[in-house]
Each structure stands twice: as structure tokens, then as C-alpha cells.
Coordinates of C-alpha atoms and ligand atoms in Angstrom, one line a residue:
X1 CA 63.2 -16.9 -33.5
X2 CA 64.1 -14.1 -35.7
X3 CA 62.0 -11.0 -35.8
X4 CA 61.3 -8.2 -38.3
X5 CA 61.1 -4.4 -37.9
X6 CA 57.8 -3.0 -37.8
X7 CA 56.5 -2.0 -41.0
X8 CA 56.7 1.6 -41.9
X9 CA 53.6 1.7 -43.9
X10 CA 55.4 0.1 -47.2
X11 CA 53.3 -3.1 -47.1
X12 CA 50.0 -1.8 -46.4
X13 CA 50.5 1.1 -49.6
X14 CA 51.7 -1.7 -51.6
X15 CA 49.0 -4.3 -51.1
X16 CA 46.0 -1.1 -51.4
X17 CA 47.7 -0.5 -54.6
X18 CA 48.0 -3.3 -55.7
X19 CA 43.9 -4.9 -54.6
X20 CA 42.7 -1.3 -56.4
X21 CA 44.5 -2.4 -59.3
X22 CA 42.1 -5.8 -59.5
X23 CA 39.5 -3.8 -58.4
X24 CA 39.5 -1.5 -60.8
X25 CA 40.2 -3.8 -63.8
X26 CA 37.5 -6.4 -62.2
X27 CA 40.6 -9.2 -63.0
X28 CA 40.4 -12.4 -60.6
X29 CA 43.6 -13.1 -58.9
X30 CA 43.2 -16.6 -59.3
X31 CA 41.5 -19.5 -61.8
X32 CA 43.2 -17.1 -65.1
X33 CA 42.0 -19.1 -68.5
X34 CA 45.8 -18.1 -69.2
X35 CA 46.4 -20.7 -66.5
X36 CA 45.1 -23.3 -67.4
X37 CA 45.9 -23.6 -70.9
X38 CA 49.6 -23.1 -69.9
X39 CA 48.9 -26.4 -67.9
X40 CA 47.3 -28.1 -70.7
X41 CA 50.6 -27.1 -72.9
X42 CA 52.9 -28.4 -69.9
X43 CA 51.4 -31.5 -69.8
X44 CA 51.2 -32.4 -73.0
X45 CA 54.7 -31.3 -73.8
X46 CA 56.0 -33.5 -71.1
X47 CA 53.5 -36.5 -71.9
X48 CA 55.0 -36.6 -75.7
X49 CA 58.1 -36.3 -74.6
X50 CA 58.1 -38.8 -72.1
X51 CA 56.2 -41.0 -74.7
X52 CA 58.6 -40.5 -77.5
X53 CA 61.7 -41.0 -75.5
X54 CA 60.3 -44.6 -73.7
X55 CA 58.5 -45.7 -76.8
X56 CA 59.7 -44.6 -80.1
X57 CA 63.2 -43.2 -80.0
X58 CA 65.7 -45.7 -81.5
X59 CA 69.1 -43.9 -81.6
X60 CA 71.1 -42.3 -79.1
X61 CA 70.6 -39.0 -80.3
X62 CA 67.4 -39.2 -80.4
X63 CA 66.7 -40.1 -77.0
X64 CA 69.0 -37.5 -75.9
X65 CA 67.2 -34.5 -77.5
X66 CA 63.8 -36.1 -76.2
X67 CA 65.4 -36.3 -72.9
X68 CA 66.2 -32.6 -73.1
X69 CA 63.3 -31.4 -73.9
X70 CA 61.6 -34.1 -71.1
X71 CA 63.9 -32.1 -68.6
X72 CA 62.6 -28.6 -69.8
X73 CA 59.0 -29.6 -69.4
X74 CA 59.8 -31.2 -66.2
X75 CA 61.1 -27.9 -64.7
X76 CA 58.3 -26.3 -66.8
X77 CA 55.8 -27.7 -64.3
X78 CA 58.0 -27.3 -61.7
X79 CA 57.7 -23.1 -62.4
X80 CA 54.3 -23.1 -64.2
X81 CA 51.8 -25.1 -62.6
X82 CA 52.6 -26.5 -59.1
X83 CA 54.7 -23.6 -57.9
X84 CA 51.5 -21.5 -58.2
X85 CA 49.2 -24.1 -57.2
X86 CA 51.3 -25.1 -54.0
X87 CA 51.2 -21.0 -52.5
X88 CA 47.0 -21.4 -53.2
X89 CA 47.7 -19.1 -56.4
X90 CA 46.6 -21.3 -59.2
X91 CA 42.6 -21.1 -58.1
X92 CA 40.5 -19.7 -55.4
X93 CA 39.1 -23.2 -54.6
X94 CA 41.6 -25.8 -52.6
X95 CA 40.9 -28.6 -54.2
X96 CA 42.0 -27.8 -57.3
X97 CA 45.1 -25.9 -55.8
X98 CA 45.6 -29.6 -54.1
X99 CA 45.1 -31.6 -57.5
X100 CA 47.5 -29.3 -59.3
X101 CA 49.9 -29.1 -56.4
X102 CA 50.4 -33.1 -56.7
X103 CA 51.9 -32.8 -60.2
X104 CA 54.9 -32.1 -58.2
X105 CA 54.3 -35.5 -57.0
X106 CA 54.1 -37.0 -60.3
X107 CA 57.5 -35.2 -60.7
X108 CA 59.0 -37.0 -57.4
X109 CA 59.0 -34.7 -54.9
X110 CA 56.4 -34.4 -52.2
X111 CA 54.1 -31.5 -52.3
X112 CA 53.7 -32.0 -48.8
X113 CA 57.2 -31.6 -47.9
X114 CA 58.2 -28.7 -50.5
X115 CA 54.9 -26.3 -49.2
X116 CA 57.0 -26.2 -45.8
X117 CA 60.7 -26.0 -47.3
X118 CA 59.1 -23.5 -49.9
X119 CA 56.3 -21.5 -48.1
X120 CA 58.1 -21.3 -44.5
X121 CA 61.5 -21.7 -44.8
X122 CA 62.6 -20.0 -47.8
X123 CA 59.6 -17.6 -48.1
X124 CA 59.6 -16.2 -44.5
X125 CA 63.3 -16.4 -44.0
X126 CA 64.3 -15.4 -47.5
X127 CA 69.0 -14.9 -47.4
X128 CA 68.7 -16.2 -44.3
X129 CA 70.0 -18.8 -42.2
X130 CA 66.8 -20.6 -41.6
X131 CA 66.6 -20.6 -45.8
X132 CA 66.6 -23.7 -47.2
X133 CA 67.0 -22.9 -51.1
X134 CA 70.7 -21.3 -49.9
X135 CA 71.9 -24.2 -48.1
X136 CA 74.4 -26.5 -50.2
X137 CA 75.8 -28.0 -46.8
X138 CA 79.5 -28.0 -46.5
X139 CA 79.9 -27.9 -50.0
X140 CA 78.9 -24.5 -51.6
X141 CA 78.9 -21.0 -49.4
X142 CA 76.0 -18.8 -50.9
X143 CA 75.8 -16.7 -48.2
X144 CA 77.8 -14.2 -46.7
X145 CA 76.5 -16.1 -43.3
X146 CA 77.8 -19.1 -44.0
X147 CA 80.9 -20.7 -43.0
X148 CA 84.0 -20.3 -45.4
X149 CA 85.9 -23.0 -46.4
X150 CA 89.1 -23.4 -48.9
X151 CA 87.7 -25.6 -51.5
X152 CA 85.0 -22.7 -52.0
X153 CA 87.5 -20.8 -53.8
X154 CA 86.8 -23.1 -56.6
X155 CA 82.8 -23.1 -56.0
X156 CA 82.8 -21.2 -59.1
X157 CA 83.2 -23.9 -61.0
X158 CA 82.4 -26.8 -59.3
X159 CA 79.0 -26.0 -58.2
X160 CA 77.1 -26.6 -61.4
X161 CA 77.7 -30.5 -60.8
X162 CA 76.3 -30.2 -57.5
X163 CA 73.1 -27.9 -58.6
X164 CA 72.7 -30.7 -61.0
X165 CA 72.6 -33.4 -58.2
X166 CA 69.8 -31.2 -56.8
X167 CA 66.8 -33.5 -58.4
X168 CA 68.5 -37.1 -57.7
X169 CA 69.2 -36.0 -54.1
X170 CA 65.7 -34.8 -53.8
X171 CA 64.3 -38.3 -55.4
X172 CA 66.5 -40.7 -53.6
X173 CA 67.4 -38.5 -50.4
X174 CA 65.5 -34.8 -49.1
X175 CA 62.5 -36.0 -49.0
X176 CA 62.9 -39.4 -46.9
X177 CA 65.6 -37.7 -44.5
X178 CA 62.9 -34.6 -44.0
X179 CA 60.4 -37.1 -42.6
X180 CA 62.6 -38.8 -40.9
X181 CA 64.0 -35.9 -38.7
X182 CA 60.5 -33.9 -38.6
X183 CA 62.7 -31.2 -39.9
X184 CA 63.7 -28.6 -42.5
X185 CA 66.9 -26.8 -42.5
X186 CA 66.1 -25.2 -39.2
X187 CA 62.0 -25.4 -39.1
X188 CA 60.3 -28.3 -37.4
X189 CA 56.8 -29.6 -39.3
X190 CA 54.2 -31.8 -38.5
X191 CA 55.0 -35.4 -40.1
X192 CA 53.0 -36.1 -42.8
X193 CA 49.3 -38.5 -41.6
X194 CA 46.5 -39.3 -43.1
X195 CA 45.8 -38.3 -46.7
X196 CA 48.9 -36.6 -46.7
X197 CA 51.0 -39.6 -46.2
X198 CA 48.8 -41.4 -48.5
X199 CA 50.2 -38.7 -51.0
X200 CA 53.2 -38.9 -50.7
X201 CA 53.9 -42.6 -50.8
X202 CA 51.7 -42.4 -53.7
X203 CA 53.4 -40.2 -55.6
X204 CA 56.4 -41.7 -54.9
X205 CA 55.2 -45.1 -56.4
X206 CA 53.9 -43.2 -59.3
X207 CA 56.6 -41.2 -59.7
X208 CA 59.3 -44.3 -59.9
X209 CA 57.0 -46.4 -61.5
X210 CA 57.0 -44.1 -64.5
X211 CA 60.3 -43.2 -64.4
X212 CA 61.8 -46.4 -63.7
X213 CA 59.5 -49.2 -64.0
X214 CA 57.8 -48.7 -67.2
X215 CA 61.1 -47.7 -69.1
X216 CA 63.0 -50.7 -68.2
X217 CA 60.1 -52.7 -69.4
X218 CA 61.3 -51.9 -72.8
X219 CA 64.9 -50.9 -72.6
X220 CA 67.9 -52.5 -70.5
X221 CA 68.2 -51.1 -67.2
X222 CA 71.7 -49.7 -67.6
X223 CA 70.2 -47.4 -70.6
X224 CA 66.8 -46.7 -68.3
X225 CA 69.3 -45.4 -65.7
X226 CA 71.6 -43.5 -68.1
X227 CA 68.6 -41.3 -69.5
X228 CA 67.3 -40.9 -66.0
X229 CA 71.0 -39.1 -64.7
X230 CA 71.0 -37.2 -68.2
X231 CA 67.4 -35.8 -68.0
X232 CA 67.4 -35.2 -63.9
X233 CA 70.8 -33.5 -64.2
X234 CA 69.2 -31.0 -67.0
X235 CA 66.1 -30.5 -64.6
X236 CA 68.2 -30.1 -62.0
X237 CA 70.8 -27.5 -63.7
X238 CA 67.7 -25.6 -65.0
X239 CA 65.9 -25.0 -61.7
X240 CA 68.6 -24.8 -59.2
X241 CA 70.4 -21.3 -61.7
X242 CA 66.6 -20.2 -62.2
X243 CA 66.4 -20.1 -58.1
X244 CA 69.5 -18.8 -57.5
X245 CA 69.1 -15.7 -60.4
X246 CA 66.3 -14.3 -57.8
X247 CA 68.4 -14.1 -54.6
X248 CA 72.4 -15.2 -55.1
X249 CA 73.7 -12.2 -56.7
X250 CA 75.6 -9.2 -56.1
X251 CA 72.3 -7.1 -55.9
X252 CA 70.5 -9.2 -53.1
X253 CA 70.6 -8.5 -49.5
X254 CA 71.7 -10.8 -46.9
X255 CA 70.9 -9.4 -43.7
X256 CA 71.7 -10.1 -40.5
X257 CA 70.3 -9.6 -37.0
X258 CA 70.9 -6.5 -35.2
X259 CA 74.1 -7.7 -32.8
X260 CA 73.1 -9.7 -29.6
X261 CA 69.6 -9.7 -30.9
X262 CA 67.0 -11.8 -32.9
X263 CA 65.9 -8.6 -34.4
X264 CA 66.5 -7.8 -38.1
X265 CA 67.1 -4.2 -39.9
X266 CA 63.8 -4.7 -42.3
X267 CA 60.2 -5.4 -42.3
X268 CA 59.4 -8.3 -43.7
X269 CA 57.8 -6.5 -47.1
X270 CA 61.2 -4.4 -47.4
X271 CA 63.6 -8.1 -46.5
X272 CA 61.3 -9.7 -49.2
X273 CA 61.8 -7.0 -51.7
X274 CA 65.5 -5.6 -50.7
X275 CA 66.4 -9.7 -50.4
X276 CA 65.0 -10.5 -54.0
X277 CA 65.7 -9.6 -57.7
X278 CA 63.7 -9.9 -60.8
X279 CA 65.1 -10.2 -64.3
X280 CA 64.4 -10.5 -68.1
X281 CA 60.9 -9.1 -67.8
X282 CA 60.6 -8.1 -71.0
X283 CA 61.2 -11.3 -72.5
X284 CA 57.8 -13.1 -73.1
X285 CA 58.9 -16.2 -73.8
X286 CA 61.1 -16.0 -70.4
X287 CA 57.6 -15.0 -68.4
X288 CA 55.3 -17.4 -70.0
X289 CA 58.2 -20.5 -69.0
X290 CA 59.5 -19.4 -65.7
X291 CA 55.9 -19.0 -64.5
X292 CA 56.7 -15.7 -63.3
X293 CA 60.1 -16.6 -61.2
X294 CA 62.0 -14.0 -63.4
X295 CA 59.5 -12.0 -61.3
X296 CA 60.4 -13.1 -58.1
X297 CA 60.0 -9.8 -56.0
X298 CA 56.3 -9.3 -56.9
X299 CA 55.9 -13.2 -56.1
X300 CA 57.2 -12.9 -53.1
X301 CA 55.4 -9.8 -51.3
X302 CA 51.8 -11.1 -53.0
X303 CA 52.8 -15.4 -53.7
X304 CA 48.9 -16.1 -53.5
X305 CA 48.1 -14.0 -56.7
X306 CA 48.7 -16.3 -59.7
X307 CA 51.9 -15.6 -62.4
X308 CA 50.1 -14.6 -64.9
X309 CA 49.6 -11.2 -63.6
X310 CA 52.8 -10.5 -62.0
X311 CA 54.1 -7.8 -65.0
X312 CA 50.9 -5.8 -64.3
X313 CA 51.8 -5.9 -60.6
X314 CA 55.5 -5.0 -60.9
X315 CA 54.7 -1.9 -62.2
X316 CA 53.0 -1.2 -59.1
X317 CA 55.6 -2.0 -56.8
X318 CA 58.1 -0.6 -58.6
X319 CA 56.5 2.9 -58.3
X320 CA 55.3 2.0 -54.4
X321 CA 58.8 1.4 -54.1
X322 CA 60.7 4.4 -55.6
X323 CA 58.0 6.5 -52.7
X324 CA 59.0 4.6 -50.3
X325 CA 62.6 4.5 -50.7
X326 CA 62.6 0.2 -50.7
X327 CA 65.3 -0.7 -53.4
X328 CA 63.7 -2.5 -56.3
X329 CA 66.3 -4.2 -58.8
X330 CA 65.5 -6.0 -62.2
X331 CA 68.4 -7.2 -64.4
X332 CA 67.0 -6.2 -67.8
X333 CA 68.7 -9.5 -69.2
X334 CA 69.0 -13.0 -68.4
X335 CA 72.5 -13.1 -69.1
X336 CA 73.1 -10.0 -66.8
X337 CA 71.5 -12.1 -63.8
X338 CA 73.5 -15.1 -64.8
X339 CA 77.1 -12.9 -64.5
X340 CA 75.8 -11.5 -61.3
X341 CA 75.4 -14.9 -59.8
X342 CA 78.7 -15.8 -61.3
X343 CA 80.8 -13.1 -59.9
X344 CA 78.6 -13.5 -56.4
X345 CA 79.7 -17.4 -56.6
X346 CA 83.3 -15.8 -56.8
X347 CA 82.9 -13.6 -54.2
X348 CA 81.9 -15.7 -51.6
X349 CA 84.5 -18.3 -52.7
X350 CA 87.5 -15.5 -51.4
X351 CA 89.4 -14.9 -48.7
X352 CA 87.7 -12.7 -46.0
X353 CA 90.4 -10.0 -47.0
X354 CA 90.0 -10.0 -51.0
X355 CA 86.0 -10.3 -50.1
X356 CA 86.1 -7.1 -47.5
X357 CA 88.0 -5.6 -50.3
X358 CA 85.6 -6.2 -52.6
X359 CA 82.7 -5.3 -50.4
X360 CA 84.2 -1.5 -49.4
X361 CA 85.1 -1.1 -53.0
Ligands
ZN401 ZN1 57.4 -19.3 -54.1

């Protein structure tokens, strides 16, 4: 079991600076009006969408531009509304965090499953080995930790076919290999009983009934199926570059334990930060559709305070940063994040000589 450092009184300044702030402003974390009328929007976007594209679209290009924007209000909700409600951000009472957290259901994925791949794995273990949002298997090396292989030379340009296999591997694979070992990545978790299992076999019927079922009610199969790889490889495009913007680039950390030891350089607060970039938040239209994953470092030290309030916060950390000598990096742009990831994709694609090279350079 890894271990952090002991904190050096970063955290504890950071989260008294951060509670004053909501103190003094008499803001609630959670249950924002903001909130829920991005939810409303979300929903409704993806309902017409969905509606349009099954029942009214005639031509091919038609049901290709519906089926875009399907994708982006799929991956909406994905950032918006159940990443927030599956931390316990979106409201201060459970059961609404529970109802909202099943619209990743309704997406099919299980809630169940992603609050341990999500809130344990990658959360705790952020660029590490026991991070599950890093680990493309054989087939992609994202981390300076993982093993090299010659094909990854060409990772740079191959990869975007397998981030776009991310959502049909998750519908058809993750989730029923997960329960089946008891396992993610390298963390064990309960199997889901009970309600929970009820859930997610639920929201697995729901999910194929209206995404397969309903469709090919009206339309051939072959078309029902077409629509389904063109939308899911969108979704899946859109949130796998979105993850990887936050923690695959040059700028991120990847630390390693101390040698012979399970003991890292960091506490956990200076990992999460040091481990983590935020980008493009000056772009309103960015922070209002990535639910606050272009701010990804104030997510992860405080991930039970909801989205909405995350460019108030940053300016917070940021200063509690710069006193405390933590590194805090934003890319201003979107496109500067994207080229970092690029050039990181590149760099971990090399030679260990080119790469050590690169690295002392
Ligand atoms: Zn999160």
C-alpha cells in the first residue's frame, strides 16, 4: 500500500481558506440553483436530440449532426451532472446525490462501479500505478511507469481510435469484467448487492433498451448500430482528451515511491495538486460544459464542493499555493493543454535514450 508524506501544513491552510471563503460569503457548497438548471439544460438537450435523431431525422446528414450533438450532451452529463453528484457534490442530501448519480446509469455505465474506479482509484492514486484513468493496457504508455513497448512510438497517432473505443468497451466490457473479478485496476471492492445490484442491472436494461431497442423499432438494425459506433466514438473521443488534458501532459507529475519503499515524495494535497493541471479557465463556455474538469486541481483537493464554485476557489489555492511553494499550473488555453498532451503522447512513445534526453534537457 502506497503511503504519502506527512502534510506540511499545505492542506489544512488550504481547506481554512477555502471554508472562510463560504463562510464569509454565506454561499452553500452544495444544492447551487446554478446546478440544477444546468441539469435541466443537459437533459433536455440530450432528450431532443435523442428524439430527433430516433424519430424524425430522414437523411443521413441529418442523423449524423443529431448524433453529434447526442454525443456532446452525452459527455455533457458525463462532466455536468453525475460527475458532481457521484463525489456527494451536487446536494448535501444523498438521495438526491443517488438519483442524479444514476444518470450515468441511463448513459450505460454503472454508478456503482465508476464511484470506486473514479473516487478510489484515480482520486487517491492520481499518475499512479494503482490509477485507473492512465491504464490503456498494453496498448498506450501514459506513464513514465509503465512498461515501454515499440508500437508506442506510434501512440501518437494511433491512440485516438482507442480513446474512442473507451465508451463501447465500457458498455459491452469494464463494467461486466469489474464485477466479475471484484476488481479495479489494482483496488478490490465489495460486489455490488442489494439495491445496488438492482441498479445496475437496471440501468443496463434501460440503458440498451433506449439505445438499442427502441431505435431499431423504427430503423434497420444495421443503421441502429451504425449511429450507435458514430455517436459512442464522439462521446468517447470527447471525454477520454477532456481526462487526459488534467493529468497526461508535460506539466503533470508522475511520482514514484521513494526506492525500496511504499513511501511517496508528497502529501497527498501537494500529489493531488503537483499531479494535476487546470486549463482554459477563462473560457465560460469551457467551465459551464466541462462541469469544472478544466478545473481539475481545485476538484481534486476539495471534489465534495460542487463545479459551480471552482473559479472562486482556484483563486484561493492558487495564492495558498505560491506561500507554500506547491506548483500550481493552468494552461491559459485549451489548445495549449491539447499540444502538451500531444508532445507528452510523443514523449512517452520514445526510446528510453531520446526520452532521458528530453527529460535532462
Ligand atoms: Zn472526480
Amino acid at each position: 500500500m502506497l503511503k504519502f508524506a506527512d502534510d506540511s501544513g499545505f492542506h489544512r491552510e488550504v481547506k481554512r481558506r477555502v471554508l472562510e471563503y463560504f463562510q464569509r460569503t454565506g454561499l452553500s457548497q452544495r444544492d447551487s440553483p446554478r446546478m440544477y438548471l444546468k441539469t435541466a439544460v443537459l437533459v433536455l438537450w440530450f432528450g431532443l436530440s435523442y428524439a430527433l435523431l430516433v424519430f424524425a431525422a430522414t437523411t443521413f446528414w441529418q442523423g449524423a449532426l443529431l448524433s453529434f450533438s447526442l454525443s456532446l450532451a452525452m459527455a455533457g452529463i458525463g462532466f455536468g451532472i453525475q460527475h458532481d453528484a457521484n463525489h456527494g457534490a451536487y446536494s448535501s442530501h444523498g438521495a438526491i446525490n443517488r438519483l442524479m448519480g444514476t444518470t450515468l446509469d441511463m448513459l450505460g455505465a454503472s454508478s456503482y462501479l465508476w464511484r470506486f474506479k473514479h473516487n478510489v482509484s484515480h482520486h487517491t492514486y492520481t499518475n499512479l500505478g494503482a490509477d485507473d484513468d492512465i491504464n490503456l493496457g498494453p496498448f498506450g504508455r501514459l506513464s513514465p511507469a509503465q512498461p515501454r513497448r515499440r508500437f508506442h512510438r506510434l501512440q501518437q497517432f494511433y491512440i485516438w481510435a482507442l480513446y474512442g473505443l473507451l465508451i463501447p468497451h465500457w458498455h459491452f466490457v469494464y463494467d461486466f469484467k469489474n464485477v466479475a473479478r471484484g476488481q479495479i485496476a489494482q483496488n478490490r471492492f465489495p460486489r455490488p448487492r442489494g439495491l445496488h445490484l438492482v441498479e445496475l442491472i437496471a440501468g443496463k436494461a434501460v440503458f440498451f433498451g433506449w439505445a438499442f431497442v427502441v431505435p431499431a423499432l423504427f430503423h434497420p438494425w444495421w443503421v441502429v448500430l451504425l449511429y450507435y459506433a458514430g455517436t459512442s466514438f464522439v462521446l468517447s473521443l470527447v471525454l477520454s482528451v477532456v481526462f487526459q488534458l488534467a493529468h497526461c501532459v508535460e506539466e503533470a507529475d508522475f511520482p514514484e515511491p521513494r526506492p525500496g519503499t511504499s513511501r511517496l515524495p508528497n502529501a497527498w494535497a501537494v500529489h493531488q495538486v503537483e499531479t494535476t493541471i487546470d486549463f482554459a479557465r477563462g473560457s465560460r463556455v469551457l467551465t459551464w460544459y466541462l462541469g469544472g474538469l478544466n478545473f481539475q486541481i481545485e476538484h481534486h483537493l476539495f471534489p465534495r464542493i460542487c463545479h459551480v464554485h471552482y473559479p472562486r476557489v482556484a483563486d484561493i489555492v492558487q495564492a495558498v499555493c505560491a506561500e507554500f511553494g506547491v506548483r500550481y499550473t493552468a494552461h491559459e488555453k485549451l489548445f495549449g493543454a491539447f499540444s502538451s498532451h500531444w508532445r507528452w503522447l510523443g514523449r512517452m512513445g520514445r526510446p528510453p535514450a531520446a526520452e532521458r534526453r528530453e527529460l535532462e534537457g
